[in-house]
Short mmCIF file of C-alpha atoms in Angstrom, two decimals:
data_model
loop_
_atom_site.label_atom_id
_atom_site.label_comp_id
_atom_site.label_asym_id
_atom_site.label_seq_id
_atom_site.Cartn_x
_atom_site.Cartn_y
_atom_site.Cartn_z
CA MET A 24 9.29 25.30 -4.66
CA SER A 25 11.78 23.64 -0.90
CA GLY A 26 14.01 20.67 -1.72
CA THR A 27 10.61 18.60 -0.77
CA ASP A 28 8.30 20.06 -2.70
CA ARG A 29 9.23 18.07 -5.90
CA PRO A 30 5.59 16.46 -7.15
CA ALA A 31 6.62 15.06 -9.74
CA PHE A 32 9.08 13.00 -8.62
CA GLY A 33 6.74 11.98 -5.96
CA ILE A 34 4.52 10.87 -7.89
CA THR A 35 6.95 8.94 -10.17
CA LEU A 36 8.06 7.27 -6.24
CA ARG A 37 4.02 6.24 -5.68
CA LEU A 38 3.63 4.67 -8.81
CA LEU A 39 7.03 2.91 -9.03
CA SER A 40 5.33 1.78 -4.93
CA GLY A 41 2.05 0.33 -6.88
CA LEU A 42 4.76 -2.12 -9.10
CA LEU A 43 6.27 -3.29 -6.54
CA GLY A 44 4.03 -3.79 -4.06
CA ALA A 45 1.49 -5.72 -6.76
CA GLY A 46 4.92 -8.19 -6.64
CA MET A 47 4.51 -8.02 -2.77
CA PHE A 48 0.65 -9.20 -3.28
CA VAL A 49 0.89 -11.73 -5.52
CA SER A 50 3.57 -13.28 -4.03
CA VAL A 51 1.77 -13.34 -0.68
CA LYS A 52 -1.82 -14.57 -3.09
CA ALA A 53 0.50 -17.24 -4.64
CA VAL A 54 1.08 -19.03 -1.14
CA SER A 55 -2.16 -17.67 1.07
CA ASP A 56 -3.22 -21.02 0.95
CA LYS A 57 -0.46 -22.73 2.03
CA VAL A 58 0.57 -20.57 4.75
CA PRO A 59 -0.91 -19.27 8.49
CA LEU A 60 -1.21 -15.08 8.30
CA GLY A 61 0.91 -14.40 10.82
CA GLU A 62 3.60 -16.03 9.15
CA ILE A 63 3.07 -14.42 5.85
CA VAL A 64 3.25 -11.32 7.69
CA PHE A 65 7.25 -12.23 9.64
CA PHE A 66 8.32 -13.73 6.39
CA ARG A 67 7.18 -10.09 4.76
CA SER A 68 8.68 -8.85 7.49
CA PHE A 69 12.05 -9.60 8.06
CA PHE A 70 13.14 -10.16 4.33
CA ALA A 71 12.33 -6.61 4.04
CA LEU A 72 14.85 -5.73 6.27
CA VAL A 73 17.33 -6.92 3.84
CA PRO A 74 16.37 -3.46 1.35
CA LEU A 75 15.59 -0.69 4.31
CA VAL A 76 18.73 -1.98 6.37
CA MET A 77 20.86 -1.40 2.23
CA PHE A 78 18.19 1.97 2.03
CA LEU A 79 19.89 3.91 5.46
CA TRP A 80 23.16 2.16 4.84
CA ILE A 81 23.54 3.94 1.02
CA ARG A 82 22.48 7.15 2.78
CA ASN A 83 24.76 7.12 5.55
CA GLU A 84 21.81 7.11 8.27
CA PHE A 85 23.17 3.30 9.97
CA PRO A 86 22.34 3.11 12.97
CA GLY A 87 22.39 7.26 13.15
CA GLY A 88 19.31 7.62 11.22
CA LEU A 89 17.25 5.81 13.69
CA VAL A 90 17.26 7.86 16.44
CA THR A 91 14.33 9.35 16.78
CA ARG A 92 12.81 12.53 18.89
CA ARG A 93 9.26 11.34 18.62
CA PRO A 94 8.56 7.60 19.89
CA GLY A 95 4.77 7.54 20.21
CA ALA A 96 4.38 9.15 16.92
CA HIS A 97 6.60 6.19 15.55
CA PHE A 98 4.63 3.51 17.72
CA ILE A 99 1.12 5.31 16.43
CA ARG A 100 2.34 5.14 12.89
CA SER A 101 3.91 1.30 12.92
CA GLY A 102 0.44 0.33 14.93
CA PHE A 103 -1.51 0.96 12.31
CA GLY A 104 0.92 0.32 10.04
CA ALA A 105 1.14 -3.53 10.97
CA LEU A 106 -2.73 -3.83 11.31
CA ALA A 107 -3.06 -2.62 8.23
CA LEU A 108 -0.89 -5.02 6.60
CA PHE A 109 -2.75 -8.24 8.22
CA THR A 110 -5.76 -7.60 7.63
CA SER A 111 -4.96 -6.82 3.44
CA PHE A 112 -3.74 -10.24 3.98
CA ALA A 113 -6.10 -11.57 5.39
CA ALA A 114 -8.44 -9.96 2.22
CA ILE A 115 -6.07 -11.66 0.24
CA ASP A 116 -6.75 -14.48 1.20
CA ARG A 117 -10.54 -13.85 1.04
CA LEU A 118 -11.03 -12.42 -2.41
CA ASN A 119 -9.44 -12.60 -5.78
CA LEU A 120 -6.24 -10.38 -5.63
CA ALA A 121 -7.72 -7.25 -8.08
CA GLU A 122 -10.75 -7.72 -5.76
CA ALA A 123 -8.83 -7.15 -2.75
CA ILE A 124 -6.30 -4.27 -4.22
CA LEU A 125 -10.16 -3.03 -5.89
CA ILE A 126 -11.19 -2.01 -1.84
CA ALA A 127 -7.84 -0.88 -0.71
CA GLN A 128 -8.52 2.20 -3.21
CA LEU A 129 -10.99 3.54 -0.84
CA THR A 130 -6.99 4.13 0.64
CA PRO A 131 -7.15 7.50 -0.96
CA VAL A 132 -10.48 9.18 -1.13
CA LEU A 133 -9.62 8.97 2.86
CA VAL A 134 -6.63 9.95 3.39
CA SER A 135 -7.09 13.27 1.20
CA VAL A 136 -10.24 13.52 3.48
CA ALA A 137 -8.30 13.47 6.70
CA ALA A 138 -5.64 15.64 5.03
CA VAL A 139 -7.26 18.46 4.88
CA PHE A 140 -8.27 17.89 9.11
CA LEU A 141 -5.53 16.97 10.70
CA LEU A 142 -2.90 17.81 8.06
CA SER A 143 -4.02 21.57 7.17
CA GLU A 144 -3.27 20.89 3.19
CA ARG A 145 -5.79 21.91 0.52
CA ILE A 146 -7.81 20.71 -1.84
CA THR A 147 -7.75 21.64 -5.58
CA GLN A 148 -10.52 21.19 -7.80
CA TRP A 149 -7.62 19.35 -9.49
CA ARG A 150 -6.66 17.30 -6.80
CA LEU A 151 -10.70 16.58 -6.57
CA GLY A 152 -11.99 15.31 -10.01
CA GLY A 153 -9.29 13.39 -9.95
CA LEU A 154 -10.67 11.74 -6.72
CA VAL A 155 -14.12 12.03 -8.53
CA LEU A 156 -12.58 10.30 -11.73
CA GLY A 157 -10.53 7.82 -10.09
CA PHE A 158 -13.59 6.85 -7.54
CA SER A 159 -15.96 5.96 -10.32
CA GLY A 160 -14.03 3.90 -11.79
CA VAL A 161 -13.68 1.83 -8.45
CA VAL A 162 -17.23 1.56 -8.13
CA VAL A 163 -18.17 0.54 -11.81
CA LEU A 164 -15.36 -2.42 -10.82
CA VAL A 165 -16.87 -3.57 -7.72
CA TRP A 166 -20.87 -2.56 -8.71
CA PRO A 167 -21.69 -6.56 -10.53
CA GLU A 168 -19.79 -8.01 -7.67
CA LEU A 169 -21.45 -6.41 -5.22
CA ASP A 170 -24.95 -7.89 -7.75
CA GLY A 171 -23.86 -10.63 -8.40
CA GLY A 172 -25.15 -12.80 -5.99
CA SER A 173 -22.61 -15.39 -5.42
CA LYS A 174 -21.22 -13.96 -2.16
CA ASN A 175 -20.81 -16.40 0.50
CA SER A 176 -19.96 -15.20 4.03
CA ALA A 177 -16.10 -15.42 3.55
CA ARG A 178 -16.10 -13.27 0.97
CA LEU A 179 -18.07 -10.53 2.88
CA LEU A 180 -15.34 -11.33 5.70
CA GLY A 181 -13.48 -10.60 3.00
CA TYR A 182 -15.07 -7.35 1.86
CA ALA A 183 -14.88 -5.89 5.20
CA ILE A 184 -11.69 -7.11 6.39
CA GLY A 185 -10.26 -4.93 2.79
CA LEU A 186 -12.16 -1.85 4.47
CA VAL A 187 -11.07 -2.16 7.48
CA SER A 188 -7.78 -2.40 5.76
CA ALA A 189 -8.46 0.84 4.13
CA VAL A 190 -9.06 2.47 7.44
CA LEU A 191 -5.85 1.11 9.06
CA SER A 192 -4.07 2.48 5.82
CA ALA A 193 -5.44 5.71 5.85
CA LEU A 194 -3.91 6.72 9.47
CA ALA A 195 -1.12 5.13 8.10
CA LEU A 196 -0.40 7.42 5.97
CA ILE A 197 -1.31 10.54 7.10
CA MET A 198 1.21 10.30 10.15
CA VAL A 199 3.82 8.72 7.79
CA ARG A 200 3.04 12.32 6.39
CA SER A 201 3.39 13.82 9.42
CA LEU A 202 6.71 11.95 10.27
CA ASN A 203 8.47 12.94 7.40
CA LYS A 204 8.60 16.79 8.43
CA THR A 205 11.14 15.78 10.72
CA GLU A 206 12.05 11.94 10.63
CA SER A 207 14.05 10.25 8.29
CA PRO A 208 11.99 7.45 5.60
CA GLY A 209 13.93 4.42 6.62
CA ALA A 210 13.88 4.84 10.64
CA ILE A 211 9.77 5.82 9.43
CA ALA A 212 9.82 1.96 7.38
CA LEU A 213 11.99 -0.14 9.86
CA TYR A 214 9.76 0.43 13.25
CA PHE A 215 6.86 -0.66 10.89
CA VAL A 216 8.87 -3.45 9.73
CA LEU A 217 9.74 -4.23 13.11
CA ALA A 218 6.23 -3.55 14.96
CA SER A 219 4.69 -6.02 12.05
CA MET A 220 7.32 -8.64 12.89
CA ILE A 221 7.22 -8.50 16.63
CA GLY A 222 2.83 -8.77 15.94
CA ALA A 223 3.87 -12.01 13.59
CA LEU A 224 5.10 -13.82 16.47
CA PHE A 225 1.93 -12.91 18.77
CA THR A 226 0.42 -15.68 16.32
CA LEU A 227 2.86 -18.52 16.42
CA PRO A 228 0.82 -20.84 19.24
CA TRP A 229 -1.66 -20.74 15.99
CA GLY A 230 0.87 -22.51 14.18
CA TRP A 231 2.97 -21.96 11.56
CA VAL A 232 4.23 -24.51 8.66
CA ILE A 233 7.88 -25.64 7.41
CA PRO A 234 7.72 -24.49 3.21
CA ASP A 235 8.65 -26.11 0.53
CA ILE A 236 11.38 -24.39 -1.57
CA GLN A 237 9.24 -22.47 -4.12
CA THR A 238 7.01 -21.29 -0.82
CA LEU A 239 9.99 -20.20 0.91
CA LEU A 240 11.83 -18.44 -2.49
CA LEU A 241 7.74 -16.58 -2.46
CA LEU A 242 8.15 -15.42 1.44
CA ILE A 243 11.40 -13.63 0.48
CA ALA A 244 9.80 -11.98 -2.32
CA ALA A 245 7.17 -11.25 -0.57
CA GLY A 246 9.44 -9.32 1.83
CA VAL A 247 11.97 -7.75 -0.70
CA PHE A 248 9.51 -6.58 -2.91
CA GLY A 249 7.21 -5.19 0.48
CA GLY A 250 10.41 -3.51 1.55
CA PHE A 251 11.47 -1.36 -1.85
CA ALA A 252 7.74 -0.56 -2.37
CA HIS A 253 7.72 0.97 1.85
CA ILE A 254 10.78 2.90 0.72
CA ALA A 255 9.41 4.27 -2.84
CA MET A 256 5.66 5.19 -0.70
CA THR A 257 7.60 7.32 2.32
CA LEU A 258 10.12 9.01 0.00
CA ALA A 259 6.94 10.37 -2.40
CA PHE A 260 5.04 11.33 0.31
CA ARG A 261 8.56 13.57 1.38
CA TYR A 262 8.56 14.90 -1.89
CA ALA A 263 4.50 15.53 -2.51
CA GLU A 264 1.20 16.15 -0.28
CA ALA A 265 -1.00 13.29 0.50
CA SER A 266 -3.73 14.91 -1.68
CA ARG A 267 -1.72 15.57 -4.33
CA LEU A 268 -0.59 11.49 -4.87
CA ALA A 269 -4.00 10.00 -3.74
CA PRO A 270 -5.29 9.82 -7.85
CA PHE A 271 -2.35 7.92 -8.42
CA GLU A 272 -2.79 5.22 -6.17
CA TYR A 273 -5.96 4.09 -9.04
CA VAL A 274 -3.38 3.71 -11.32
CA ALA A 275 -2.20 0.07 -9.08
CA LEU A 276 -5.28 -1.07 -9.99
CA LEU A 277 -3.42 -2.36 -13.21
CA TRP A 278 -0.88 -4.53 -11.37
CA PRO A 279 -3.36 -6.96 -10.03
CA PHE A 280 -6.08 -7.10 -12.49
CA LEU A 281 -2.75 -8.21 -14.70
CA ALA A 282 -1.86 -10.71 -12.27
CA ASP A 283 -5.27 -11.85 -12.24
CA LEU A 284 -5.66 -12.44 -15.80
CA PHE A 285 -1.68 -14.09 -16.44
CA ILE A 286 -0.86 -15.34 -13.03
CA PHE A 287 -3.83 -16.89 -11.88
CA ARG A 288 -5.56 -17.31 -14.79
CA LEU A 289 -8.66 -15.60 -13.99
CA GLN A 290 -11.10 -13.94 -16.12
CA LEU A 291 -11.01 -10.07 -17.67
CA SER A 292 -14.00 -8.41 -16.46
CA THR A 293 -16.34 -6.41 -19.00
CA ALA A 294 -16.09 -4.41 -15.90
CA PHE A 295 -12.64 -3.78 -15.73
CA ILE A 296 -12.85 -2.48 -19.73
CA PHE A 297 -14.99 -0.24 -18.51
CA ALA A 298 -13.18 1.23 -15.49
CA VAL A 299 -9.86 1.59 -16.54
CA PRO A 300 -10.06 4.38 -18.77
CA LEU A 301 -11.56 6.24 -15.19
CA PHE A 302 -8.72 5.49 -13.22
CA LEU A 303 -6.28 6.83 -15.83
CA ALA A 304 -8.14 10.08 -16.88
CA GLY A 305 -8.49 10.60 -12.85
CA ALA A 306 -4.45 10.02 -12.88
CA LEU A 307 -3.55 12.48 -15.35
CA PHE A 308 -6.12 14.63 -14.75
CA ALA A 309 -4.88 15.26 -11.27
CA ALA A 310 -1.12 15.90 -13.52
CA ALA A 311 -2.41 18.42 -15.23
CA GLU A 312 -2.68 20.20 -11.97
CA LYS A 313 0.00 23.67 -12.37
CA LYS A 314 1.94 24.59 -9.40
CA LYS A 315 0.31 28.29 -7.57
CA ASN A 316 3.63 30.30 -6.92
#
């Protein structure tokens, strides 16, 4: 096992990233009806710089760690990541938090498929079984929503935007795995944040607002949570293959459902109760894989 091949540590980091990411999404959802999309993206990106710079400083990679030999790859990854951030926040604005994150669970399926073709990673029966179980849980969760007859144009647009976000996120994560072979994780995260900030500034002509204290604190929280979540996610892909981490994306579904239940006071659906064992079983099934010598 090489120094960067530590799957258990990578899985732990990915689970932590999901929890921190949930904190970011809750903060974004709480302000989505008060603050324009571009302004939310800017605050999320700007205050993510705090944990990112701390991370680089602790690792003695600031500013030297920002030097890169692959600016083009960083540009592509940052572009995909920034667009995915915009689209994911737009989906959250139009859907319940759990619904928006649910659509995002298509990302690991897309990552696993893309990693086999683009990164020459292997797909084992354990990973495939975990993905099938997890995706079955997603189907159980989303099916009643699709068949409920209550969709309006905004919700249809939200589902479409969420699907686009899943595709963009998968492409960004594939680039993270590729960049991790030669680039600093902190640099990967920092360039993504800078790209998101620049993209957000282009929305200024559409009007920003002056937030009140509570809204400002939530915007800051979104950035701090997002920054730490991105560090954990980037490191996870350094220590484990993208296709091995993919099934554990489904565990992150727990947090938005709990947020809808206890923070946003939304009723827990019966479908959730049936789906939880499926995607948890998928995560456990994938974790049971033994490293082959």
